[in-house]
PDB file of C-alpha atoms in Angstrom:
ATOM      1  CA  MET A  54       0.136  -0.399  -0.046  1.00  0.00           C
ATOM      2  CA  ILE A  55       2.923   2.429   0.858  1.00  0.00           C
ATOM      3  CA  ILE A  56       4.594   1.601  -2.360  1.00  0.00           C
ATOM      4  CA  LEU A  57       1.360   2.457  -4.329  1.00  0.00           C
ATOM      5  CA  VAL A  58       0.906   5.687  -2.725  1.00  0.00           C
ATOM      6  CA  SER A  59       4.504   6.645  -3.363  1.00  0.00           C
ATOM      7  CA  ILE A  60       4.583   5.872  -6.932  1.00  0.00           C
ATOM      8  CA  THR A  61       1.108   7.872  -7.170  1.00  0.00           C
ATOM      9  CA  VAL A  62       3.041  10.959  -5.453  1.00  0.00           C
ATOM     10  CA  ILE A  63       6.087  10.637  -8.019  1.00  0.00           C
ATOM     11  CA  PHE A  64       3.676  10.440 -10.585  1.00  0.00           C
ATOM     12  CA  ILE A  65       1.775  13.663  -9.775  1.00  0.00           C
ATOM     13  CA  ASN A  66       5.064  15.474  -9.118  1.00  0.00           C
ATOM     14  CA  THR A  67       6.345  14.558 -12.486  1.00  0.00           C
ATOM     15  CA  TYR A  68       3.397  15.961 -14.119  1.00  0.00           C
ATOM     16  CA  VAL A  69       3.140  19.430 -12.275  1.00  0.00           C
ATOM     17  CA  LEU A  70       6.957  19.910 -13.120  1.00  0.00           C
ATOM     18  CA  SER A  71       6.408  19.087 -16.844  1.00  0.00           C
ATOM     19  CA  GLN A  72       3.403  21.264 -17.086  1.00  0.00           C
ATOM     20  CA  ARG A  73       5.310  24.231 -15.351  1.00  0.00           C
ATOM     21  CA  ASN A  74       8.405  23.814 -17.906  1.00  0.00           C
ATOM     22  CA  PHE A  75       5.944  23.664 -20.699  1.00  0.00           C
ATOM     23  CA  SER A  76       4.543  27.025 -19.775  1.00  0.00           C
ATOM     24  CA  LEU A  77       7.535  28.384 -19.208  1.00  0.00           C
ATOM     25  CA  VAL A  78       8.733  27.362 -22.726  1.00  0.00           C
ATOM     26  CA  SER A  79       5.554  28.844 -24.191  1.00  0.00           C
ATOM     27  CA  ASP A  80       5.896  31.985 -22.238  1.00  0.00           C
ATOM     28  CA  ASN A  81       9.764  32.482 -23.467  1.00  0.00           C
ATOM     29  CA  VAL A  82       8.332  31.808 -27.197  1.00  0.00           C
ATOM     30  CA  LEU A  83       5.627  34.421 -26.925  1.00  0.00           C
ATOM     31  CA  ASP A  84       7.984  36.893 -25.645  1.00  0.00           C
ATOM     32  CA  ARG A  85      10.300  36.108 -28.162  1.00  0.00           C
ATOM     33  CA  ASN A  86       7.675  36.861 -30.657  1.00  0.00           C
ATOM     34  CA  PHE A  87       6.756  39.743 -28.991  1.00  0.00           C
ATOM     35  CA  ARG A  88      10.267  41.256 -28.386  1.00  0.00           C
ATOM     36  CA  LYS A  89      10.708  40.810 -32.275  1.00  0.00           C
ATOM     37  CA  GLY A  90       7.843  42.665 -32.942  1.00  0.00           C
ATOM     38  CA  GLU A  91       8.956  45.527 -30.800  1.00  0.00           C
ATOM     39  CA  GLN A  92      12.053  45.822 -32.710  1.00  0.00           C
ATOM     40  CA  ILE A  93      10.236  46.261 -36.044  1.00  0.00           C
ATOM     41  CA  TYR A  94       8.294  48.889 -34.369  1.00  0.00           C
ATOM     42  CA  ASN A  95      11.399  50.887 -32.944  1.00  0.00           C
ATOM     43  CA  ARG A  96      13.272  50.320 -36.068  1.00  0.00           C
ATOM     44  CA  ASN A  97      10.499  51.553 -38.671  1.00  0.00           C
ATOM     45  CA  GLN A  98       8.621  53.815 -36.161  1.00  0.00           C
ATOM     46  CA  THR A  99       5.372  52.097 -36.895  1.00  0.00           C
ATOM     47  CA  LYS A 100       2.334  50.794 -35.152  1.00  0.00           C
ATOM     48  CA  LEU A 101       2.742  47.081 -36.415  1.00  0.00           C
ATOM     49  CA  PHE A 102       4.373  44.721 -33.867  1.00  0.00           C
ATOM     50  CA  PHE A 103       4.774  42.060 -36.618  1.00  0.00           C
ATOM     51  CA  PRO A 104       6.513  41.753 -39.956  1.00  0.00           C
ATOM     52  CA  GLN A 105       3.954  42.735 -42.752  1.00  0.00           C
ATOM     53  CA  PRO A 106       2.936  40.406 -45.566  1.00  0.00           C
ATOM     54  CA  LEU A 107       5.262  39.541 -48.202  1.00  0.00           C
ATOM     55  CA  VAL A 108       4.531  40.839 -51.538  1.00  0.00           C
ATOM     56  CA  GLN A 109       2.527  38.419 -53.603  1.00  0.00           C
ATOM     57  CA  ARG A 110       3.641  37.895 -57.115  1.00  0.00           C
ATOM     58  CA  SER A 111       3.886  35.176 -59.964  1.00  0.00           C
ATOM     59  CA  LEU A 112       6.173  32.646 -59.634  1.00  0.00           C
ATOM     60  CA  LEU A 113       7.102  33.177 -63.382  1.00  0.00           C
ATOM     61  CA  PRO A 114       7.556  36.409 -64.778  1.00  0.00           C
ATOM     62  CA  ASP A 115       5.602  37.377 -67.835  1.00  0.00           C
ATOM     63  CA  LEU A 116       7.589  37.072 -71.172  1.00  0.00           C
ATOM     64  CA  GLY A 117       9.431  39.771 -71.825  1.00  0.00           C
ATOM     65  CA  CYS A 118       9.708  40.684 -67.955  1.00  0.00           C
ATOM     66  CA  GLU A 119      12.778  38.597 -67.303  1.00  0.00           C
ATOM     67  CA  ILE A 120      15.624  40.465 -65.163  1.00  0.00           C
ATOM     68  CA  ASP A 121      18.938  39.114 -64.022  1.00  0.00           C
ATOM     69  CA  ASP A 122      18.526  40.168 -60.418  1.00  0.00           C
ATOM     70  CA  LYS A 123      16.612  37.645 -57.769  1.00  0.00           C
ATOM     71  CA  CYS A 124      14.342  39.965 -56.286  1.00  0.00           C
ATOM     72  CA  SER A 125      13.937  39.203 -52.286  1.00  0.00           C
ATOM     73  CA  ASP A 126      10.460  38.872 -50.902  1.00  0.00           C
ATOM     74  CA  ASP A 127       9.835  42.153 -49.724  1.00  0.00           C
ATOM     75  CA  THR A 128      11.133  43.819 -52.939  1.00  0.00           C
ATOM     76  CA  ILE A 129       9.570  44.033 -56.292  1.00  0.00           C
ATOM     77  CA  PRO A 130      10.910  43.372 -59.878  1.00  0.00           C
ATOM     78  CA  TYR A 131      10.404  45.874 -62.522  1.00  0.00           C
ATOM     79  CA  LYS A 132      11.801  46.546 -66.059  1.00  0.00           C
ATOM     80  CA  ALA A 133      11.278  49.397 -68.291  1.00  0.00           C
ATOM     81  CA  ILE A 134      12.815  49.953 -71.513  1.00  0.00           C
ATOM     82  CA  SER A 135      12.217  53.408 -73.555  1.00  0.00           C
ATOM     83  CA  GLY A 136      11.255  53.033 -77.641  1.00  0.00           C
ATOM     84  CA  GLU A 137      14.204  53.520 -80.008  1.00  0.00           C
ATOM     85  CA  GLY A 138      13.620  55.517 -82.926  1.00  0.00           C
ATOM     86  CA  THR A 139       9.974  55.296 -84.641  1.00  0.00           C
ATOM     87  CA  ASP A 140      10.037  51.242 -84.731  1.00  0.00           C
ATOM     88  CA  LYS A 141      11.037  49.953 -81.332  1.00  0.00           C
ATOM     89  CA  TYR A 142       8.351  50.560 -79.084  1.00  0.00           C
ATOM     90  CA  PRO A 143       8.531  50.739 -75.153  1.00  0.00           C
ATOM     91  CA  ILE A 144       8.442  48.008 -72.427  1.00  0.00           C
ATOM     92  CA  ILE A 145       6.977  48.363 -68.933  1.00  0.00           C
ATOM     93  CA  CYS A 146       6.895  45.590 -66.376  1.00  0.00           C
ATOM     94  CA  PHE A 147       6.149  45.639 -62.715  1.00  0.00           C
ATOM     95  CA  ASN A 148       6.061  42.693 -60.255  1.00  0.00           C
ATOM     96  CA  ASN A 149       6.455  40.276 -62.967  1.00  0.00           C
ATOM     97  CA  LYS A 150       3.487  41.368 -64.922  1.00  0.00           C
ATOM     98  CA  LEU A 151       3.680  42.738 -68.541  1.00  0.00           C
ATOM     99  CA  LEU A 152       1.891  46.287 -68.492  1.00  0.00           C
ATOM    100  CA  ILE A 153       2.910  48.162 -71.666  1.00  0.00           C
ATOM    101  CA  HIS A 154       3.777  46.299 -74.822  1.00  0.00           C
ATOM    102  CA  LYS A 155       2.898  46.874 -78.551  1.00  0.00           C
ATOM    103  CA  THR A 156       1.495  43.302 -78.560  1.00  0.00           C
ATOM    104  CA  LEU A 157      -1.124  43.831 -75.505  1.00  0.00           C
ATOM    105  CA  LYS A 158      -4.638  43.953 -76.622  1.00  0.00           C
ATOM    106  CA  ASP A 159      -6.001  47.484 -76.266  1.00  0.00           C
ATOM    107  CA  THR A 160      -2.713  48.557 -75.006  1.00  0.00           C
ATOM    108  CA  LYS A 161      -2.391  52.567 -75.278  1.00  0.00           C
ATOM    109  CA  ILE A 162       1.299  52.815 -76.778  1.00  0.00           C
ATOM    110  CA  GLY A 163       2.520  55.648 -78.977  1.00  0.00           C
ATOM    111  CA  ARG A 164       4.840  58.844 -79.264  1.00  0.00           C
ATOM    112  CA  GLY A 165       5.410  60.672 -76.124  1.00  0.00           C
ATOM    113  CA  LEU A 166       5.312  59.563 -72.790  1.00  0.00           C
ATOM    114  CA  ASN A 167       3.656  56.113 -71.858  1.00  0.00           C
ATOM    115  CA  VAL A 168       2.886  55.770 -68.247  1.00  0.00           C
ATOM    116  CA  ALA A 169       1.702  53.082 -65.996  1.00  0.00           C
ATOM    117  CA  VAL A 170       0.562  53.954 -62.716  1.00  0.00           C
ATOM    118  CA  VAL A 171       0.368  51.568 -59.397  1.00  0.00           C
ATOM    119  CA  ASP A 172      -1.093  51.811 -55.973  1.00  0.00           C
ATOM    120  CA  SER A 173       1.744  51.831 -53.671  1.00  0.00           C
ATOM    121  CA  LYS A 174       0.304  50.176 -51.003  1.00  0.00           C
ATOM    122  CA  THR A 175      -1.672  47.142 -52.923  1.00  0.00           C
ATOM    123  CA  TYR A 176       0.615  47.018 -56.112  1.00  0.00           C
ATOM    124  CA  ASP A 177      -2.535  47.175 -58.109  1.00  0.00           C
ATOM    125  CA  VAL A 178      -2.392  48.822 -61.583  1.00  0.00           C
ATOM    126  CA  LYS A 179      -4.646  52.084 -61.430  1.00  0.00           C
ATOM    127  CA  PHE A 180      -3.844  53.476 -64.812  1.00  0.00           C
ATOM    128  CA  ILE A 181      -1.994  52.894 -68.263  1.00  0.00           C
ATOM    129  CA  GLU A 182      -1.984  55.774 -70.540  1.00  0.00           C
ATOM    130  CA  ASN A 183       0.045  57.495 -73.396  1.00  0.00           C
ATOM    131  CA  PHE A 184       0.481  61.094 -73.658  1.00  0.00           C
ATOM    132  CA  ASP A 185       1.808  62.709 -76.942  1.00  0.00           C
ATOM    133  CA  THR A 186       3.677  65.107 -75.343  1.00  0.00           C
ATOM    134  CA  TYR A 187       5.313  65.891 -78.880  1.00  0.00           C
ATOM    135  CA  LEU A 188       2.171  68.108 -79.387  1.00  0.00           C
ATOM    136  CA  GLU A 189       1.298  69.315 -75.982  1.00  0.00           C
ATOM    137  CA  GLU A 190       1.338  68.617 -72.159  1.00  0.00           C
ATOM    138  CA  THR A 191      -1.672  69.591 -71.040  1.00  0.00           C
ATOM    139  CA  PHE A 192      -3.419  66.106 -70.450  1.00  0.00           C
ATOM    140  CA  PHE A 193      -0.147  64.695 -69.016  1.00  0.00           C
ATOM    141  CA  LEU A 194       0.160  67.811 -66.674  1.00  0.00           C
ATOM    142  CA  ARG A 195      -3.734  67.204 -65.384  1.00  0.00           C
ATOM    143  CA  PHE A 196      -2.996  63.608 -64.960  1.00  0.00           C
ATOM    144  CA  LEU A 197       0.168  63.987 -62.945  1.00  0.00           C
ATOM    145  CA  ARG A 198      -1.533  66.409 -60.743  1.00  0.00           C
ATOM    146  CA  LEU A 199      -5.324  65.223 -60.444  1.00  0.00           C
ATOM    147  CA  LYS A 200      -5.306  61.202 -60.953  1.00  0.00           C
ATOM    148  CA  LEU A 201      -2.516  60.536 -58.960  1.00  0.00           C
ATOM    149  CA  ASN A 202      -2.609  60.132 -54.873  1.00  0.00           C
ATOM    150  CA  ASP A 203       0.229  60.627 -53.177  1.00  0.00           C
ATOM    151  CA  GLY A 204       2.868  57.769 -52.867  1.00  0.00           C
ATOM    152  CA  ASP A 205       1.346  56.463 -56.026  1.00  0.00           C
ATOM    153  CA  ILE A 206       4.192  54.625 -58.476  1.00  0.00           C
ATOM    154  CA  ALA A 207       4.634  56.384 -61.851  1.00  0.00           C
ATOM    155  CA  ILE A 208       6.390  54.108 -64.345  1.00  0.00           C
ATOM    156  CA  ILE A 209       7.153  56.441 -67.565  1.00  0.00           C
ATOM    157  CA  ALA A 210       8.874  55.397 -70.681  1.00  0.00           C
ATOM    158  CA  SER A 211       9.393  57.368 -74.064  1.00  0.00           C
ATOM    159  CA  HIS A 212       8.664  56.872 -77.493  1.00  0.00           C
ATOM    160  CA  ASP A 213       9.704  58.810 -80.825  1.00  0.00           C
ATOM    161  CA  GLU A 214      10.149  62.267 -79.343  1.00  0.00           C
ATOM    162  CA  MET A 215       8.884  63.440 -75.958  1.00  0.00           C
ATOM    163  CA  THR A 216       9.962  66.755 -75.266  1.00  0.00           C
ATOM    164  CA  TYR A 217       8.930  69.261 -77.855  1.00  0.00           C
ATOM    165  CA  GLY A 218       5.640  69.930 -76.060  1.00  0.00           C
ATOM    166  CA  LEU A 219       6.925  69.482 -72.437  1.00  0.00           C
ATOM    167  CA  LYS A 220       6.937  72.974 -70.493  1.00  0.00           C
ATOM    168  CA  ASP A 221       8.658  73.893 -67.501  1.00  0.00           C
ATOM    169  CA  ALA A 222       5.758  72.965 -65.473  1.00  0.00           C
ATOM    170  CA  SER A 223       5.455  69.501 -66.411  1.00  0.00           C
ATOM    171  CA  LEU A 224       9.421  69.018 -65.928  1.00  0.00           C
ATOM    172  CA  THR A 225       9.176  70.595 -62.224  1.00  0.00           C
ATOM    173  CA  LEU A 226       6.161  68.431 -61.590  1.00  0.00           C
ATOM    174  CA  LEU A 227       8.199  65.205 -62.655  1.00  0.00           C
ATOM    175  CA  GLU A 228      10.855  66.481 -60.223  1.00  0.00           C
ATOM    176  CA  ASN A 229       8.145  66.292 -57.439  1.00  0.00           C
ATOM    177  CA  TYR A 230       7.977  62.449 -58.751  1.00  0.00           C
ATOM    178  CA  GLY A 231      11.902  62.128 -57.762  1.00  0.00           C
ATOM    179  CA  SER A 232      13.287  63.047 -61.178  1.00  0.00           C
ATOM    180  CA  GLN A 233      16.699  64.278 -61.392  1.00  0.00           C
ATOM    181  CA  THR A 234      17.652  64.502 -64.915  1.00  0.00           C
ATOM    182  CA  ILE A 235      14.532  65.533 -66.685  1.00  0.00           C
ATOM    183  CA  LYS A 236      15.257  68.872 -67.259  1.00  0.00           C
ATOM    184  CA  GLY A 237      18.528  67.463 -69.176  1.00  0.00           C
ATOM    185  CA  VAL A 238      16.345  65.707 -71.944  1.00  0.00           C
ATOM    186  CA  LYS A 239      16.213  67.065 -75.142  1.00  0.00           C
ATOM    187  CA  TYR A 240      14.995  66.679 -78.623  1.00  0.00           C
ATOM    188  CA  ARG A 241      14.530  62.871 -79.494  1.00  0.00           C
ATOM    189  CA  ASP A 242      16.544  61.786 -76.694  1.00  0.00           C
ATOM    190  CA  SER A 243      15.175  58.324 -74.634  1.00  0.00           C
ATOM    191  CA  TYR A 244      14.235  58.296 -71.140  1.00  0.00           C
ATOM    192  CA  VAL A 245      12.596  55.946 -68.471  1.00  0.00           C
ATOM    193  CA  MET A 246      11.640  56.692 -64.790  1.00  0.00           C
ATOM    194  CA  ILE A 247       9.976  54.842 -61.830  1.00  0.00           C
ATOM    195  CA  GLY A 248       9.203  57.713 -59.345  1.00  0.00           C
ATOM    196  CA  GLN A 249       6.382  58.107 -56.701  1.00  0.00           C
ATOM    197  CA  LYS A 250       3.853  61.310 -56.208  1.00  0.00           C
ATOM    198  CA  GLY A 251       5.618  63.664 -53.527  1.00  0.00           C
ATOM    199  CA  LEU A 252       9.001  61.738 -53.858  1.00  0.00           C
ATOM    200  CA  ALA A 253      12.212  63.888 -53.202  1.00  0.00           C
ATOM    201  CA  ARG A 254      14.095  65.259 -56.263  1.00  0.00           C
ATOM    202  CA  GLY A 255      16.802  62.625 -56.977  1.00  0.00           C
ATOM    203  CA  LYS A 256      15.073  59.496 -55.461  1.00  0.00           C
ATOM    204  CA  ALA A 257      13.603  58.174 -58.668  1.00  0.00           C
ATOM    205  CA  ILE A 258      14.911  55.444 -60.651  1.00  0.00           C
ATOM    206  CA  GLU A 259      15.671  56.861 -63.508  1.00  0.00           C
ATOM    207  CA  MET A 260      17.877  56.659 -67.154  1.00  0.00           C
ATOM    208  CA  HIS A 261      18.253  59.011 -69.750  1.00  0.00           C
ATOM    209  CA  GLN A 262      20.078  58.513 -73.179  1.00  0.00           C
ATOM    210  CA  SER A 263      21.061  61.338 -75.187  1.00  0.00           C
ATOM    211  CA  LYS A 264      20.672  61.074 -79.030  1.00  0.00           C
ATOM    212  CA  GLY A 265      24.107  62.507 -79.690  1.00  0.00           C
ATOM    213  CA  ARG A 266      24.723  62.980 -83.160  1.00  0.00           C
ATOM    214  CA  SER A 267      22.032  59.864 -84.404  1.00  0.00           C
ATOM    215  CA  ASP A 268      18.517  60.802 -85.117  1.00  0.00           C
ATOM    216  CA  PHE A 269      17.221  59.076 -81.989  1.00  0.00           C
ATOM    217  CA  GLY A 270      18.788  58.162 -78.931  1.00  0.00           C
ATOM    218  CA  SER A 271      19.152  54.779 -78.103  1.00  0.00           C
ATOM    219  CA  ALA A 272      16.816  53.029 -75.929  1.00  0.00           C
ATOM    220  CA  ALA A 273      17.187  53.726 -72.256  1.00  0.00           C
ATOM    221  CA  GLN A 274      16.593  50.788 -69.679  1.00  0.00           C
ATOM    222  CA  ILE A 275      16.139  50.086 -66.193  1.00  0.00           C
ATOM    223  CA  SER A 276      15.585  46.872 -64.252  1.00  0.00           C
ATOM    224  CA  GLY A 277      16.264  45.348 -60.949  1.00  0.00           C
ATOM    225  CA  CYS A 278      14.583  45.055 -57.692  1.00  0.00           C
ATOM    226  CA  ALA A 279      12.887  47.947 -55.539  1.00  0.00           C
ATOM    227  CA  LYS A 280      11.416  48.426 -52.257  1.00  0.00           C
ATOM    228  CA  PHE A 281       8.994  51.190 -51.838  1.00  0.00           C
ATOM    229  CA  PRO A 282       8.400  53.798 -50.897  1.00  0.00           C
ATOM    230  CA  LEU A 283      11.779  54.864 -52.721  1.00  0.00           C
ATOM    231  CA  GLY A 284      12.070  57.613 -50.122  1.00  0.00           C
ATOM    232  CA  GLN A 285      10.081  60.083 -47.924  1.00  0.00           C
ATOM    233  CA  ILE A 286       7.024  60.983 -49.484  1.00  0.00           C
ATOM    234  CA  THR A 287       5.797  64.521 -48.849  1.00  0.00           C
ATOM    235  CA  PRO A 288       2.009  65.429 -49.793  1.00  0.00           C
ATOM    236  CA  LEU A 289       1.585  67.365 -52.885  1.00  0.00           C
ATOM    237  CA  SER A 290      -1.160  70.032 -53.201  1.00  0.00           C
ATOM    238  CA  PHE A 291      -2.170  72.275 -56.042  1.00  0.00           C
ATOM    239  CA  PRO A 292      -4.673  75.050 -56.288  1.00  0.00           C
ATOM    240  CA  THR A 293      -7.805  74.646 -58.151  1.00  0.00           C
ATOM    241  CA  LEU A 294      -8.598  77.771 -60.846  1.00  0.00           C
ATOM    242  CA  GLU A 295     -11.643  78.674 -62.738  1.00  0.00           C
ATOM    243  CA  VAL A 296     -10.393  79.132 -66.476  1.00  0.00           C
ATOM    244  CA  ASN A 297     -12.417  80.583 -69.215  1.00  0.00           C
ATOM    245  CA  LYS A 298     -12.054  78.238 -72.492  1.00  0.00           C
ATOM    246  CA  GLU A 299     -13.788  78.750 -75.513  1.00  0.00           C
ATOM    247  CA  GLY A 300     -16.900  80.657 -73.767  1.00  0.00           C
ATOM    248  CA  LYS A 301     -17.384  77.818 -71.075  1.00  0.00           C
ATOM    249  CA  ILE A 302     -16.122  77.890 -67.398  1.00  0.00           C
ATOM    250  CA  ALA A 303     -14.004  74.974 -66.478  1.00  0.00           C
ATOM    251  CA  VAL A 304     -12.074  73.814 -63.541  1.00  0.00           C
ATOM    252  CA  GLY A 305      -8.461  73.479 -64.243  1.00  0.00           C
ATOM    253  CA  THR A 306      -4.922  73.571 -62.550  1.00  0.00           C
TER     254      THR A 306
END
């Protein structure tokens, strides 16, 4: 009888100790996870305690969107190539998706500036447009001012000739998308850029190819992996004015 009681006591003590150890291990794991989240909070100055979800993308890039770099889970693959002359059209890829190419159905592509706009939070495509800035800048200028939200990603590729109709207002506005070289782009040069609305000058990813003594500049190309935002985003605001156009009152900027 005494032996049976002793065995029972030993069993109970062993069970209690094992549960206590399990509790301590669990608490340590939770504490490590919390502290890991705390470090992220302190480093990024955000209210998130745990890492953000990884970027979702196709395992294989669309044809024509291949790049040499292998992007980490928290970066976005991109590729932008300007047109070359009048026959070679621009290509824009983002997050392994082909957005602008002459073979795409219902594609908007042509002379001037070809633009793809992506939401910086969801990476959803918001707009794909072509602006013939050889003729004039009005639609392009209003698009950049009114259609995009602060932080939206603008991917731009030139084709044929892009500068003749661009005035200082558009060039200065592109500097507010991060460009540093746009005011140096001349007649029939080639140009590509990835910027964001409200990005400081010099923070965009861009390339400019001068035509030199040739008829046209060679294709400008950028590709790689980018982490967004590319820099600090400063909200932009523009005054809204009433203008009289052909006898009608319209709202413009």
